[in-house]
mmCIF file of C-alpha atoms in Angstrom:
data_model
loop_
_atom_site.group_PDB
_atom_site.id
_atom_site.type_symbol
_atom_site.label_atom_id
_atom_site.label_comp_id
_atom_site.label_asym_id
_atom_site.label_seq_id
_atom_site.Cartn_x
_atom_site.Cartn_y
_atom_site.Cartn_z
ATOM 1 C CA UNK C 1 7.534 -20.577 30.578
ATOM 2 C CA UNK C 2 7.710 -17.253 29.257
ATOM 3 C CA UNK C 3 6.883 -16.536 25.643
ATOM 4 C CA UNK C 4 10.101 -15.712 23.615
ATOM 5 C CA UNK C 5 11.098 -15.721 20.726
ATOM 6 C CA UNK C 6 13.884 -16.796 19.148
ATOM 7 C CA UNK C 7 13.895 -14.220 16.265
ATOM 8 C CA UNK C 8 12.206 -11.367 17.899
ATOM 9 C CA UNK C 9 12.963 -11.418 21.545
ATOM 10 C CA UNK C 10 9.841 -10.816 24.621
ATOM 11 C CA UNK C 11 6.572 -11.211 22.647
ATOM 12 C CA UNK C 12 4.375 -9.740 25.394
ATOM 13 C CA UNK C 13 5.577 -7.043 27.595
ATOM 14 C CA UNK C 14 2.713 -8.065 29.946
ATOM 15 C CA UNK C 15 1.048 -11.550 31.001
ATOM 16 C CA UNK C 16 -0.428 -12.556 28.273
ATOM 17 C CA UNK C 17 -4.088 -13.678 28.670
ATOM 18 C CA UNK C 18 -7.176 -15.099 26.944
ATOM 19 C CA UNK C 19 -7.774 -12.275 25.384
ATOM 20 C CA UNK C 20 -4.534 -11.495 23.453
ATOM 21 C CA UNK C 21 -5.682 -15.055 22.025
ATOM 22 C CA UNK C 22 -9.378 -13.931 20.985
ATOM 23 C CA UNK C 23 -10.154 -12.365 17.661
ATOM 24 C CA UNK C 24 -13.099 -11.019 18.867
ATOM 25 C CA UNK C 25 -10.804 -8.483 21.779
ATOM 26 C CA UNK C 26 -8.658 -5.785 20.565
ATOM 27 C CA UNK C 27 -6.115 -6.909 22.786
ATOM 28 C CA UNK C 28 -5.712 -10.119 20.451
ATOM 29 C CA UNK C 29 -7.511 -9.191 16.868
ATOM 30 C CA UNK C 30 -5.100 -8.061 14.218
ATOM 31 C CA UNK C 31 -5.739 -4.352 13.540
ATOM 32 C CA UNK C 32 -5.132 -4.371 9.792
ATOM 33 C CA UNK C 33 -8.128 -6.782 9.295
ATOM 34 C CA UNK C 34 -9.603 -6.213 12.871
ATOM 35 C CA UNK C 35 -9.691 -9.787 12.650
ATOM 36 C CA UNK C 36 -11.519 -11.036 10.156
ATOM 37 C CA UNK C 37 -8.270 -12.505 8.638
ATOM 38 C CA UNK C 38 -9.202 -11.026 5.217
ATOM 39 C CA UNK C 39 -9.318 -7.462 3.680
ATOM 40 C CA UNK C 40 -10.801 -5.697 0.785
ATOM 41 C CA UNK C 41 -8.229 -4.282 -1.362
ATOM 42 C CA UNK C 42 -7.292 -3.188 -4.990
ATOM 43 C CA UNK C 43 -6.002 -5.888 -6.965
ATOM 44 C CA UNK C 44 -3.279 -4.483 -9.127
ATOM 45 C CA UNK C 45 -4.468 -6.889 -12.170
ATOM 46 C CA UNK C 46 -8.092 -4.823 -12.008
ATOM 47 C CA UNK C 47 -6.461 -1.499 -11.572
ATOM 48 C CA UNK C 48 -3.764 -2.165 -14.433
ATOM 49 C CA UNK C 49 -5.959 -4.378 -16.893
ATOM 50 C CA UNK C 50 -3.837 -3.683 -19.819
ATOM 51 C CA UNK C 51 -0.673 -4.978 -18.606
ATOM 52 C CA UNK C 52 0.951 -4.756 -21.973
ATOM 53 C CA UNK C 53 1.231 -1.521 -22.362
ATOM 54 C CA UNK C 54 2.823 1.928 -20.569
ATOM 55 C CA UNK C 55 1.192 3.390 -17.205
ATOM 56 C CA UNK C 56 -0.897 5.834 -18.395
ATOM 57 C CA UNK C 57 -2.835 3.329 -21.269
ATOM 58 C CA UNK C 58 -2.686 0.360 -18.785
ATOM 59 C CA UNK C 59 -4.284 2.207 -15.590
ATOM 60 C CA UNK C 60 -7.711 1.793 -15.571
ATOM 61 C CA UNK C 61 -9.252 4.563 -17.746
ATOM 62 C CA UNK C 62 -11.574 6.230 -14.374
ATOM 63 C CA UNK C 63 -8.723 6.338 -12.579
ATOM 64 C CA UNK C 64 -6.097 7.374 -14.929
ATOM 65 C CA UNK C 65 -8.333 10.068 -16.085
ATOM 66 C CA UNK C 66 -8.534 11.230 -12.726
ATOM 67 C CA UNK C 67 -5.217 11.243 -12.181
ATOM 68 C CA UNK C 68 -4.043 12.687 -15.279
ATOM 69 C CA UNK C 69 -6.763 16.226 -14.128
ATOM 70 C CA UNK C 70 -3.776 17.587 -11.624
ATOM 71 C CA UNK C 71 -0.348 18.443 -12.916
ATOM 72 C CA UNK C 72 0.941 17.396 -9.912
ATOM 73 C CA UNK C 73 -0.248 14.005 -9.912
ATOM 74 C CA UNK C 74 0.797 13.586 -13.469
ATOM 75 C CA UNK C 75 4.373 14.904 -12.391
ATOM 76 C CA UNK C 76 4.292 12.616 -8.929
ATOM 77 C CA UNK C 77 4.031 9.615 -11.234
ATOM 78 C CA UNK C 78 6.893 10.536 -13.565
ATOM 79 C CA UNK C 79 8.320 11.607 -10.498
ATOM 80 C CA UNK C 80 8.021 7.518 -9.175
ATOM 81 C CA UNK C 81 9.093 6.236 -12.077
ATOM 82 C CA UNK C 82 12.347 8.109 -12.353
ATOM 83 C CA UNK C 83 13.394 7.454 -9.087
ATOM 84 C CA UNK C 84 13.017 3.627 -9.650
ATOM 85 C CA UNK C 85 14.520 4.185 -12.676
ATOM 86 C CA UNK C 86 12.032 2.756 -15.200
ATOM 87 C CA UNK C 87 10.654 4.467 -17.451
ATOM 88 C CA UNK C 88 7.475 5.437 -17.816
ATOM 89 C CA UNK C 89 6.991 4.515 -21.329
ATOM 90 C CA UNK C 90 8.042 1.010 -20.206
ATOM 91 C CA UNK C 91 4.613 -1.915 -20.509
ATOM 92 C CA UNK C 92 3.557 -3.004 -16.916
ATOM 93 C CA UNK C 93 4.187 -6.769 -17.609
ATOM 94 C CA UNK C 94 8.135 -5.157 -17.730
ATOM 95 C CA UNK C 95 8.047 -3.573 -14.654
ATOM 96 C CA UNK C 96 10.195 -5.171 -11.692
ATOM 97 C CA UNK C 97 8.151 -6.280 -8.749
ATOM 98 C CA UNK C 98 10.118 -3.348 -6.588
ATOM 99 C CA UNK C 99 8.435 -0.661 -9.318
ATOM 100 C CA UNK C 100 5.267 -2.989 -8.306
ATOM 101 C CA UNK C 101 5.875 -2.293 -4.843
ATOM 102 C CA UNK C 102 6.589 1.415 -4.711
ATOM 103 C CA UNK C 103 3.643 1.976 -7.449
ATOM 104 C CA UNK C 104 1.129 0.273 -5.300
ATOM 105 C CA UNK C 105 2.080 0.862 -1.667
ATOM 106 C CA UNK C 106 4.464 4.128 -1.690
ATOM 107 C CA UNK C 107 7.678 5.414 -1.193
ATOM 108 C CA UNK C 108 8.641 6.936 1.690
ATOM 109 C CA UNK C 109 11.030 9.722 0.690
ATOM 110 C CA UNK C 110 10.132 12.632 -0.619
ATOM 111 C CA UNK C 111 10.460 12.981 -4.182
ATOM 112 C CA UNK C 112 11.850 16.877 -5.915
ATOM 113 C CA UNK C 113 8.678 17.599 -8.525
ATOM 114 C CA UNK C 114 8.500 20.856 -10.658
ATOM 115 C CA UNK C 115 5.044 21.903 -12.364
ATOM 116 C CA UNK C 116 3.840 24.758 -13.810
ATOM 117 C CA UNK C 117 0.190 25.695 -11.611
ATOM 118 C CA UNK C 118 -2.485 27.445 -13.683
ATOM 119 C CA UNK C 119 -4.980 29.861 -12.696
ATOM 120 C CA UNK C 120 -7.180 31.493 -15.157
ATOM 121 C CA UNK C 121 -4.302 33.311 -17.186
ATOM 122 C CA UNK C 122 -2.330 33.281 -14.238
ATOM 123 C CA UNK C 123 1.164 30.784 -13.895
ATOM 124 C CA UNK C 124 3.205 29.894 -11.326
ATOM 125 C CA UNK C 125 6.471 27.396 -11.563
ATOM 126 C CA UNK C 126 6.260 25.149 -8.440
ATOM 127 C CA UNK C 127 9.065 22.989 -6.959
ATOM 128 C CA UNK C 128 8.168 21.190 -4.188
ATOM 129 C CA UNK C 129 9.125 18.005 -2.075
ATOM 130 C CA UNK C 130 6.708 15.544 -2.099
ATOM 131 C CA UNK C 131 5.953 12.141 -0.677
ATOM 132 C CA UNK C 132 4.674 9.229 -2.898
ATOM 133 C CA UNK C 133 1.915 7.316 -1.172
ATOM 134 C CA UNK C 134 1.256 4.602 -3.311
ATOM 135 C CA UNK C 135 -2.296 4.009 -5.376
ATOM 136 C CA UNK C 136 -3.687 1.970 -2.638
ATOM 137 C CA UNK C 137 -3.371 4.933 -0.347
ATOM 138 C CA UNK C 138 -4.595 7.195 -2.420
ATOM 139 C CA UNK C 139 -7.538 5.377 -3.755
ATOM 140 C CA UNK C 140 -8.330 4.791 -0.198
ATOM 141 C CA UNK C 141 -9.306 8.662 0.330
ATOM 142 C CA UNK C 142 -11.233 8.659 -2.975
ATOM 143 C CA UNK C 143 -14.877 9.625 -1.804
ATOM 144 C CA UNK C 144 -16.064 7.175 -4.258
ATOM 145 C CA UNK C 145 -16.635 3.442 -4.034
ATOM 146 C CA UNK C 146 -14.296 1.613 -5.856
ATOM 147 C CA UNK C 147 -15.562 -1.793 -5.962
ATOM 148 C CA UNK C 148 -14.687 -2.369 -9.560
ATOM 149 C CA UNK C 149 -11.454 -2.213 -8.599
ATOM 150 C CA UNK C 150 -11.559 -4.569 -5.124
ATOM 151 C CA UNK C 151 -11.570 -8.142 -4.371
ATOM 152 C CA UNK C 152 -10.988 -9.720 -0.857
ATOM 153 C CA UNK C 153 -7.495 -10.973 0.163
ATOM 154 C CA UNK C 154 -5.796 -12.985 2.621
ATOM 155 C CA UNK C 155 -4.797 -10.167 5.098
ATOM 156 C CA UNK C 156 -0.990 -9.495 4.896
ATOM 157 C CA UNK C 157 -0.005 -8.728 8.460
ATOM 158 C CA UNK C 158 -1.629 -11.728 9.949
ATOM 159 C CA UNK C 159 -1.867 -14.243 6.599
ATOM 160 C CA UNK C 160 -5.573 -15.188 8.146
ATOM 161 C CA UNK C 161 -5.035 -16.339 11.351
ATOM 162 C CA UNK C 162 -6.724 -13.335 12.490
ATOM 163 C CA UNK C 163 -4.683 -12.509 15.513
ATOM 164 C CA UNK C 164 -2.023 -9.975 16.199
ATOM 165 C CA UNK C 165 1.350 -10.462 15.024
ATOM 166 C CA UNK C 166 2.667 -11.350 18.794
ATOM 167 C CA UNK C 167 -0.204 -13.471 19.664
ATOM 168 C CA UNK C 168 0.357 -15.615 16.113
ATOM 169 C CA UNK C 169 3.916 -15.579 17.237
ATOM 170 C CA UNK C 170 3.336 -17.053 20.975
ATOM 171 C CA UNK C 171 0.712 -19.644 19.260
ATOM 172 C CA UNK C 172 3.295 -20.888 17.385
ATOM 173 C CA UNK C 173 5.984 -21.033 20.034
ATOM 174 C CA UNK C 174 3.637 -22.807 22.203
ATOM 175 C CA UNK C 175 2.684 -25.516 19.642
ATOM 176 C CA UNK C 176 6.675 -25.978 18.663
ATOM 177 C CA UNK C 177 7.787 -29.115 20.150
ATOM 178 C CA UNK C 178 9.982 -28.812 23.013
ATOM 179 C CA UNK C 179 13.625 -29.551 22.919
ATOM 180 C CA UNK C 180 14.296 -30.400 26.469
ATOM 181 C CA UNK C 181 11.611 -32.581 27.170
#
């Protein structure tokens, strides 16, 4: 029988074989995780450890001092915050799990910032479109380890079962109990 799904339509636009079943192939191994089934990643509650109070107090202090060095970063984040309208002044326990979302992970529009750029004496007003990639993202190109900052998780694309999305999907409509029989 072929392997359809209900929801999604064709899972495999070729014959599937052992392979696409084996976490050990890359034919079958999900490429977030490369299939372990778990990933290291920041945990928000180390990166934001006090959640009671605004952004820039309630980052962790390495990173938000980072941060807080460019006047563009320090603009990107007000930038973030407008555009989901909190604001920024607003504790992190308070902030909606879609200001969560966007914080962590990105947002995929550019954003309208305007800084002033400093050079010696020299200034320069900047506008500029810019793209928020989240703090995972950017953390991620850090040239620094940032274990303080990572514990292991469940990977999110595959939820541990180690395989690729389709082959998870053709597992399950192979172990789903047939109507017709």
């Amino acid at each position: 029988r072929d392997a359809v799904c209900l929801e999604h339509g064709v899972i495999f636009a070729e014959e599937p074989s052992p392979q696409h079943f084996s976490f050990n192939s890359r034919h079958g191994a999900c490429l977030d995780c490369e299939g372990i089934g778990v990933r290291h990643a920041v945990d928000p509650a180390l990166l934001f450890p006090e959640r009671d109070l605004p952004f820039w107090e309630a980052i962790d202090g390495r990173v938000g001092g980072t941060l807080k060095r460019s006047a563009r970063n320090r603009v990107l984040i007000d930038a973030v915050f407008r555009h989901q309208g909190v604001p920024l002044s607003t504790p992190a326990c308070e902030w909606p799990k879609s200001m969560w979302s966007v914080l962590l992970d990105g947002l995929y529009e550019p954003l309208l910032l305007k800084w002033t750029k400093k050079w010696g004496r020299a200034t320069r007003k900047v506008e500029e479109h810019r793209v928020w990639e989240g703090l995972r993202t950017l953390l991620a190109n850090w040239q620094s380890s940032l274990s303080w900052l990572m514990n292991e998780t469940t990977c999110p694309t595959c939820k541990g079962g180690r395989l690729q999305p389709k082959s998870l999907a053709a597992v399950a409509l192979l172990a789903a109990p047939r109507l017709d029989a």
